[in-house]
CSV table of C-alpha atoms in Angstrom, one decimal:
chain,number,residue,atom,x,y,z
G,15,MET,CA,0.0,0.0,0.0
G,16,ILE,CA,1.2,3.5,-0.7
G,17,GLU,CA,2.2,5.2,2.5
G,18,LEU,CA,3.1,8.7,1.4
G,19,VAL,CA,1.5,10.7,-1.5
G,20,GLY,CA,2.9,14.0,-2.6
G,21,GLU,CA,2.1,16.4,-5.3
G,22,VAL,CA,4.6,18.9,-6.4
G,23,VAL,CA,2.7,22.1,-7.1
G,24,MET,CA,3.4,25.6,-6.0
G,25,ARG,CA,0.2,25.8,-3.9
G,26,THR,CA,-0.1,25.6,-0.1
G,27,GLU,CA,-3.6,24.2,-0.2
G,28,MET,CA,-4.8,20.6,-0.6
G,29,THR,CA,-5.6,19.6,-4.1
G,30,ALA,CA,-8.3,17.1,-5.1
G,31,PHE,CA,-5.7,14.4,-5.7
G,32,LEU,CA,-4.2,14.9,-2.2
G,33,SER,CA,-7.6,15.0,-0.6
G,34,ALA,CA,-8.6,11.7,-2.3
G,35,ALA,CA,-5.4,10.1,-1.2
G,36,GLN,CA,-5.9,11.3,2.4
G,37,ALA,CA,-9.4,9.9,2.4
G,38,ARG,CA,-8.0,6.5,1.5
G,39,GLY,CA,-5.7,6.6,4.6
G,40,CYS,CA,-2.5,7.8,3.0
G,41,ARG,CA,-0.2,10.4,4.5
G,42,VAL,CA,0.0,13.4,2.2
G,43,GLN,CA,2.5,16.3,1.8
G,44,VAL,CA,1.5,19.6,0.2
G,45,GLY,CA,3.6,20.6,-2.8
G,46,SER,CA,5.3,23.7,-1.5
G,47,ASP,CA,6.3,21.9,1.7
G,48,MET,CA,7.8,19.1,-0.4
G,49,LEU,CA,9.7,21.6,-2.6
G,50,PHE,CA,11.3,23.4,0.4
G,51,ALA,CA,12.2,20.0,2.0
G,52,LEU,CA,14.4,19.4,-1.0
G,53,PHE,CA,16.7,22.3,0.1
G,54,HIS,CA,17.3,21.0,3.6
G,55,THR,CA,20.8,19.8,4.1
G,56,THR,CA,22.8,18.6,7.0
G,57,ALA,CA,26.2,19.6,5.5
G,58,PRO,CA,25.8,22.9,3.6
G,59,GLY,CA,29.5,23.6,3.7
G,60,TRP,CA,30.4,20.4,1.9
G,61,GLN,CA,27.7,21.1,-0.7
G,62,LEU,CA,29.0,24.6,-1.3
G,63,LEU,CA,32.5,23.1,-1.7
G,64,ARG,CA,31.2,20.6,-4.2
G,65,GLY,CA,29.4,23.3,-6.1
G,66,ALA,CA,32.6,25.4,-6.2
G,67,LEU,CA,34.5,22.4,-7.5
G,68,MET,CA,32.0,22.0,-10.3
G,69,VAL,CA,32.2,25.7,-11.3
G,70,THR,CA,36.0,25.5,-11.2
G,71,SER,CA,35.9,22.4,-13.3
G,72,GLY,CA,33.7,24.0,-16.0
G,73,THR,CA,35.7,27.2,-16.0
G,74,GLY,CA,39.0,25.3,-16.2
G,75,ALA,CA,37.7,23.2,-19.0
G,76,TYR,CA,36.8,26.3,-21.0
G,77,MET,CA,40.1,27.9,-20.4
G,78,SER,CA,42.2,24.8,-21.2
G,79,LEU,CA,40.3,24.1,-24.4
G,80,ARG,CA,41.4,27.5,-25.6
G,81,ILE,CA,45.1,26.5,-25.2
G,82,VAL,CA,45.4,22.7,-25.4
G,83,PRO,CA,44.4,20.8,-28.5
G,84,VAL,CA,41.1,19.0,-28.2
G,85,GLY,CA,42.6,15.5,-28.7
G,86,ASP,CA,45.1,16.0,-25.9
G,87,PHE,CA,42.5,17.6,-23.7
G,88,THR,CA,40.1,14.6,-24.2
G,89,ALA,CA,42.9,12.0,-23.7
G,90,ILE,CA,43.9,13.7,-20.4
G,91,LEU,CA,40.3,13.9,-19.1
G,92,MET,CA,39.9,10.2,-19.7
G,93,LEU,CA,42.0,9.8,-16.6
G,94,VAL,CA,39.1,10.9,-14.4
G,95,PRO,CA,37.9,7.3,-13.7
G,96,LEU,CA,41.4,6.2,-12.9
G,97,ALA,CA,41.8,9.2,-10.5
G,98,ILE,CA,38.5,8.3,-8.9
G,99,THR,CA,39.8,4.7,-8.3
G,100,VAL,CA,43.0,6.1,-6.7
G,101,LEU,CA,41.0,8.5,-4.5
G,102,ALA,CA,38.4,5.8,-3.5
G,103,ALA,CA,40.8,4.3,-1.0
G,104,PRO,CA,41.8,7.3,1.1
G,105,LEU,CA,38.7,9.5,0.7
G,106,LEU,CA,35.8,7.0,0.7
G,107,ARG,CA,37.6,4.2,2.6
G,108,GLU,CA,36.8,1.8,-0.2
G,109,ARG,CA,38.7,-1.4,-0.5
G,110,VAL,CA,40.4,-1.4,-3.9
G,111,PRO,CA,41.5,-4.9,-4.9
G,112,ALA,CA,45.2,-5.4,-5.7
G,113,LEU,CA,44.5,-6.5,-9.3
G,114,THR,CA,42.7,-3.2,-9.9
G,115,TRP,CA,46.0,-1.2,-9.4
G,116,TRP,CA,47.6,-2.8,-12.5
G,117,PRO,CA,45.1,-1.5,-15.0
G,118,VAL,CA,45.1,1.9,-13.3
G,119,ALA,CA,48.9,2.0,-13.6
G,120,GLY,CA,48.6,1.0,-17.3
G,121,GLY,CA,46.0,3.8,-17.8
G,122,PHE,CA,48.3,6.4,-16.3
G,123,ALA,CA,51.2,5.1,-18.4
G,124,GLY,CA,49.1,5.4,-21.5
G,125,ALA,CA,48.2,8.9,-20.6
G,126,LEU,CA,51.9,9.7,-20.2
G,127,ILE,CA,52.4,8.5,-23.8
G,128,VAL,CA,49.7,10.9,-25.0
G,129,ILE,CA,50.8,13.8,-22.8
G,130,ARG,CA,54.6,13.4,-23.7
G,131,PRO,CA,55.9,15.3,-20.7
G,132,GLU,CA,59.5,15.4,-22.1
G,133,GLY,CA,58.6,15.9,-25.8
G,134,SER,CA,58.8,19.1,-27.7
G,135,ASP,CA,55.0,19.2,-27.9
G,136,PHE,CA,54.6,19.4,-24.1
G,137,GLN,CA,53.2,22.7,-22.9
G,138,GLY,CA,52.8,23.9,-19.4
G,139,ALA,CA,49.2,24.5,-20.3
G,140,MET,CA,48.7,20.7,-20.3
G,141,LEU,CA,48.9,20.8,-16.5
G,142,LEU,CA,45.5,22.6,-16.5
G,143,PRO,CA,43.6,19.5,-17.8
G,144,LEU,CA,45.6,17.4,-15.3
G,145,ALA,CA,44.3,19.7,-12.5
G,146,LEU,CA,40.8,19.3,-14.0
G,147,VAL,CA,41.2,15.5,-13.6
G,148,LEU,CA,41.9,16.0,-9.9
G,149,ILE,CA,39.0,18.4,-9.5
G,150,ASN,CA,36.6,16.2,-11.4
G,151,ALA,CA,37.7,13.1,-9.4
G,152,LEU,CA,37.1,15.0,-6.1
G,153,THR,CA,33.7,16.2,-7.3
G,154,ARG,CA,32.6,12.8,-8.4
G,155,SER,CA,33.8,10.9,-5.3
G,156,SER,CA,32.4,13.5,-2.9
G,157,PRO,CA,28.7,12.6,-2.8
G,158,ALA,CA,29.2,9.3,-0.9
G,159,ARG,CA,31.2,10.9,1.8
G,160,TRP,CA,30.2,14.6,1.9
């Protein structure tokens, strides 16, 4: 049986739908109350930090795409899942199996081939997408903990 019925409308009064549900014994919640309940948080500081990381990520992506070739930028950003795996152990206290570290190391080695840190094509600007990898990994791994 349905225990809670809610209708998201911007009215504070009971609608016909909510009245019918209440008559059948269901608990109801008025739309505007439900809407404002979405904004309740127990950790506003962490949510603001996560939002700031997302804004920084978008701004940094825009800035680095103006400097770094799109292919290199994309190849570098493909490191985000690997960085999330690396950060899962210390930040989220996840157990990362030993066999997982080999593909992660291989992925980072492949990225070094693309980035070519000692080659003539290397630019200091390529460090900006690498910073984006760290920012994206922190942002993506934050919801479970923060």
